């Protein structure tokens, strides 16, 4: 907001305030300690930064796959349930699943056009989210459809063949993969 030109004439006749203040080396202190509760709060401005270490844990092979232009799903060796969005433990029976490579051609199960999103995705609005479907795979995979005009969305897209594309420089995020029409 601070950098936007302000057309309000009253506000235009004002010098814009910044957050910098005067460095204070001594704070007046009352002799009567009972006055301390009336004291104004001390506000300190200081830089703040954290390095957040996030572990993908057992999902790590999925992201290693994306970095190598491969889509990985999992399959339960006990009950045979297959996951297009990988899970290392079967939701159906709890057994530990095995990794397998998913085909890079798939179909659009359904889609939605997003006209609003979280901060990261706001500049890309409107964009198309799709649920990706594979033959013989029991769960879907949420991804982006890139290429078609979101404002021209049509139900004819349901069932369309799509092909996976990968970011050349992997960011190790689920958005490293997206889909385009295959035909
Ligand atoms: Zn299972």
Short mmCIF file of C-alpha atoms and ligand atoms in Angstrom, two decimals:
data_model
loop_
_atom_site.label_atom_id
_atom_site.label_comp_id
_atom_site.label_asym_id
_atom_site.label_seq_id
_atom_site.Cartn_x
_atom_site.Cartn_y
_atom_site.Cartn_z
CA UNK A 1 0.00 0.00 0.00
CA UNK A 2 2.79 2.42 0.97
CA UNK A 3 4.11 2.66 -2.60
CA UNK A 4 0.79 3.30 -4.27
CA UNK A 5 0.16 6.88 -5.40
CA UNK A 6 -2.35 8.45 -3.05
CA UNK A 7 -4.90 10.61 -4.83
CA UNK A 8 -6.60 11.81 -1.66
CA UNK A 9 -5.59 15.55 -1.52
CA UNK A 10 -5.57 15.60 2.29
CA UNK A 11 -3.29 12.56 2.46
CA UNK A 12 -1.13 13.96 -0.35
CA UNK A 13 -0.24 16.93 1.89
CA UNK A 14 1.30 14.60 4.45
CA UNK A 15 4.83 13.24 4.70
CA UNK A 16 4.71 9.46 4.61
CA UNK A 17 5.81 7.89 7.89
CA UNK A 18 8.27 5.02 7.97
CA UNK A 19 8.76 2.49 10.72
CA UNK A 20 12.23 3.71 11.68
CA UNK A 21 12.44 5.59 14.95
CA UNK A 22 15.15 6.96 17.21
CA UNK A 23 17.51 4.56 18.91
CA UNK A 24 16.85 4.85 22.62
CA UNK A 25 19.73 4.18 24.98
CA UNK A 26 18.11 5.10 28.26
CA UNK A 27 14.54 4.56 29.35
CA UNK A 28 13.15 6.87 32.03
CA UNK A 29 12.25 4.82 35.06
CA UNK A 30 9.89 5.90 37.84
CA UNK A 31 10.98 5.90 41.48
CA UNK A 32 7.51 4.83 42.46
CA UNK A 33 7.25 1.26 41.19
CA UNK A 34 3.49 1.34 41.48
CA UNK A 35 3.54 3.48 38.30
CA UNK A 36 5.10 0.65 36.26
CA UNK A 37 1.75 -0.79 35.32
CA UNK A 38 0.88 2.51 33.62
CA UNK A 39 3.99 2.28 31.46
CA UNK A 40 3.57 2.25 27.66
CA UNK A 41 4.67 -1.02 26.08
CA UNK A 42 8.22 -1.04 24.73
CA UNK A 43 8.24 -1.82 21.01
CA UNK A 44 11.45 -3.21 19.56
CA UNK A 45 11.98 -3.61 15.84
CA UNK A 46 14.37 -6.35 14.88
CA UNK A 47 14.94 -8.63 11.90
CA UNK A 48 13.48 -12.09 12.28
CA UNK A 49 14.29 -15.09 10.15
CA UNK A 50 14.05 -18.83 10.51
CA UNK A 51 15.25 -21.72 8.40
CA UNK A 52 12.45 -24.24 8.39
CA UNK A 53 13.60 -27.81 7.89
CA UNK A 54 10.79 -29.91 6.50
CA UNK A 55 11.17 -33.65 6.03
CA UNK A 56 9.28 -35.49 3.29
CA UNK A 57 10.07 -38.66 5.19
CA UNK A 58 8.72 -41.75 3.48
CA UNK A 59 7.24 -39.59 0.68
CA UNK A 60 10.76 -38.58 -0.43
CA UNK A 61 10.90 -41.04 -3.39
CA UNK A 62 7.90 -39.29 -4.94
CA UNK A 63 9.81 -35.98 -5.06
CA UNK A 64 12.99 -37.69 -6.24
CA UNK A 65 10.79 -39.10 -9.02
CA UNK A 66 9.54 -35.63 -10.02
CA UNK A 67 13.12 -34.36 -10.16
CA UNK A 68 13.83 -37.22 -12.59
CA UNK A 69 10.66 -36.67 -14.64
CA UNK A 70 8.93 -39.76 -13.28
CA UNK A 71 5.56 -40.07 -11.60
CA UNK A 72 5.46 -42.57 -8.77
CA UNK A 73 2.48 -44.24 -7.17
CA UNK A 74 2.26 -46.97 -4.58
CA UNK A 75 0.59 -50.34 -4.47
CA UNK A 76 -0.41 -52.44 -1.51
CA UNK A 77 1.16 -55.92 -1.81
CA UNK A 78 -1.47 -57.37 0.53
CA UNK A 79 -4.84 -56.15 -0.79
CA UNK A 80 -3.72 -54.77 -4.19
CA UNK A 81 -5.09 -51.25 -3.67
CA UNK A 82 -3.18 -48.72 -5.82
CA UNK A 83 -2.50 -45.08 -5.03
CA UNK A 84 -2.09 -42.37 -7.68
CA UNK A 85 -1.23 -40.05 -4.80
CA UNK A 86 1.32 -42.25 -3.07
CA UNK A 87 0.86 -43.54 0.47
CA UNK A 88 3.45 -45.65 2.15
CA UNK A 89 0.82 -47.43 4.20
CA UNK A 90 -2.39 -48.80 2.76
CA UNK A 91 -5.55 -46.97 3.85
CA UNK A 92 -7.50 -50.16 3.34
CA UNK A 93 -5.47 -52.72 5.28
CA UNK A 94 -2.51 -50.89 6.83
CA UNK A 95 0.17 -52.93 5.06
CA UNK A 96 3.32 -51.19 3.79
CA UNK A 97 3.00 -50.32 0.10
CA UNK A 98 5.54 -50.66 -2.73
CA UNK A 99 6.51 -47.97 -5.24
CA UNK A 100 5.73 -48.26 -8.94
CA UNK A 101 6.04 -45.89 -11.88
CA UNK A 102 2.79 -44.37 -13.15
CA UNK A 103 2.20 -43.80 -16.88
CA UNK A 104 2.78 -40.20 -17.94
CA UNK A 105 -0.37 -40.27 -20.02
CA UNK A 106 -3.60 -40.13 -18.10
CA UNK A 107 -7.15 -38.74 -18.24
CA UNK A 108 -8.93 -35.81 -16.63
CA UNK A 109 -11.33 -37.23 -14.08
CA UNK A 110 -12.66 -33.79 -13.18
CA UNK A 111 -11.47 -30.19 -13.02
CA UNK A 112 -12.15 -26.81 -11.45
CA UNK A 113 -11.14 -23.28 -12.41
CA UNK A 114 -9.65 -21.34 -9.49
CA UNK A 115 -10.25 -17.60 -9.55
CA UNK A 116 -8.71 -17.21 -6.11
CA UNK A 117 -5.92 -19.00 -4.29
CA UNK A 118 -3.31 -18.82 -1.58
CA UNK A 119 -0.66 -16.11 -1.85
CA UNK A 120 1.74 -18.28 -3.85
CA UNK A 121 -0.86 -18.99 -6.53
CA UNK A 122 -2.61 -15.59 -6.67
CA UNK A 123 -0.51 -14.25 -9.57
CA UNK A 124 -1.48 -17.34 -11.61
CA UNK A 125 -5.26 -16.96 -11.16
CA UNK A 126 -7.35 -18.04 -12.91
CA UNK A 127 -5.81 -21.50 -13.21
CA UNK A 128 -7.15 -25.00 -13.74
CA UNK A 129 -6.93 -27.75 -11.13
CA UNK A 130 -7.54 -31.29 -12.31
CA UNK A 131 -7.98 -34.68 -10.74
CA UNK A 132 -5.82 -37.05 -12.77
CA UNK A 133 -7.09 -40.57 -13.40
CA UNK A 134 -5.22 -43.67 -14.58
CA UNK A 135 -6.61 -47.00 -15.69
CA UNK A 136 -6.25 -49.54 -12.93
CA UNK A 137 -5.24 -46.98 -10.30
CA UNK A 138 -7.68 -46.63 -7.42
CA UNK A 139 -7.02 -43.04 -6.31
CA UNK A 140 -6.70 -39.74 -8.17
CA UNK A 141 -3.89 -37.19 -8.27
CA UNK A 142 -4.41 -33.44 -7.89
CA UNK A 143 -2.47 -31.36 -10.38
CA UNK A 144 -2.62 -28.41 -12.76
CA UNK A 145 -3.79 -28.35 -16.38
CA UNK A 146 -1.75 -25.82 -18.34
CA UNK A 147 -2.45 -24.59 -21.85
CA UNK A 148 -6.19 -24.23 -22.31
CA UNK A 149 -7.83 -20.88 -21.50
CA UNK A 150 -9.43 -21.16 -18.01
CA UNK A 151 -12.16 -18.78 -19.18
CA UNK A 152 -13.11 -21.22 -21.93
CA UNK A 153 -13.58 -24.17 -19.58
CA UNK A 154 -15.96 -26.78 -20.85
CA UNK A 155 -17.20 -30.12 -19.53
CA UNK A 156 -15.76 -31.64 -22.72
CA UNK A 157 -12.45 -31.57 -20.85
CA UNK A 158 -13.64 -34.41 -18.60
CA UNK A 159 -12.14 -37.63 -19.92
CA UNK A 160 -9.60 -35.83 -22.15
CA UNK A 161 -6.19 -37.47 -22.51
CA UNK A 162 -3.39 -35.57 -20.82
CA UNK A 163 0.36 -35.87 -20.57
CA UNK A 164 2.63 -35.02 -17.64
CA UNK A 165 5.20 -32.26 -17.89
CA UNK A 166 7.86 -31.51 -15.33
CA UNK A 167 9.69 -28.38 -14.27
CA UNK A 168 13.21 -28.48 -15.66
CA UNK A 169 14.54 -27.23 -12.34
CA UNK A 170 12.84 -29.21 -9.62
CA UNK A 171 11.65 -27.29 -6.57
CA UNK A 172 10.80 -30.54 -4.77
CA UNK A 173 7.16 -29.54 -4.50
CA UNK A 174 4.04 -31.27 -5.82
CA UNK A 175 3.84 -28.42 -8.39
CA UNK A 176 6.99 -29.80 -10.06
CA UNK A 177 4.57 -31.75 -12.26
CA UNK A 178 1.65 -30.41 -14.30
CA UNK A 179 -0.37 -31.69 -17.23
CA UNK A 180 -1.14 -30.63 -20.80
CA UNK A 181 -3.61 -32.05 -23.32
CA UNK A 182 -2.09 -35.10 -25.02
CA UNK A 183 -4.18 -34.86 -28.19
ZN1 LIG B 1 -3.88 -52.88 1.48
#
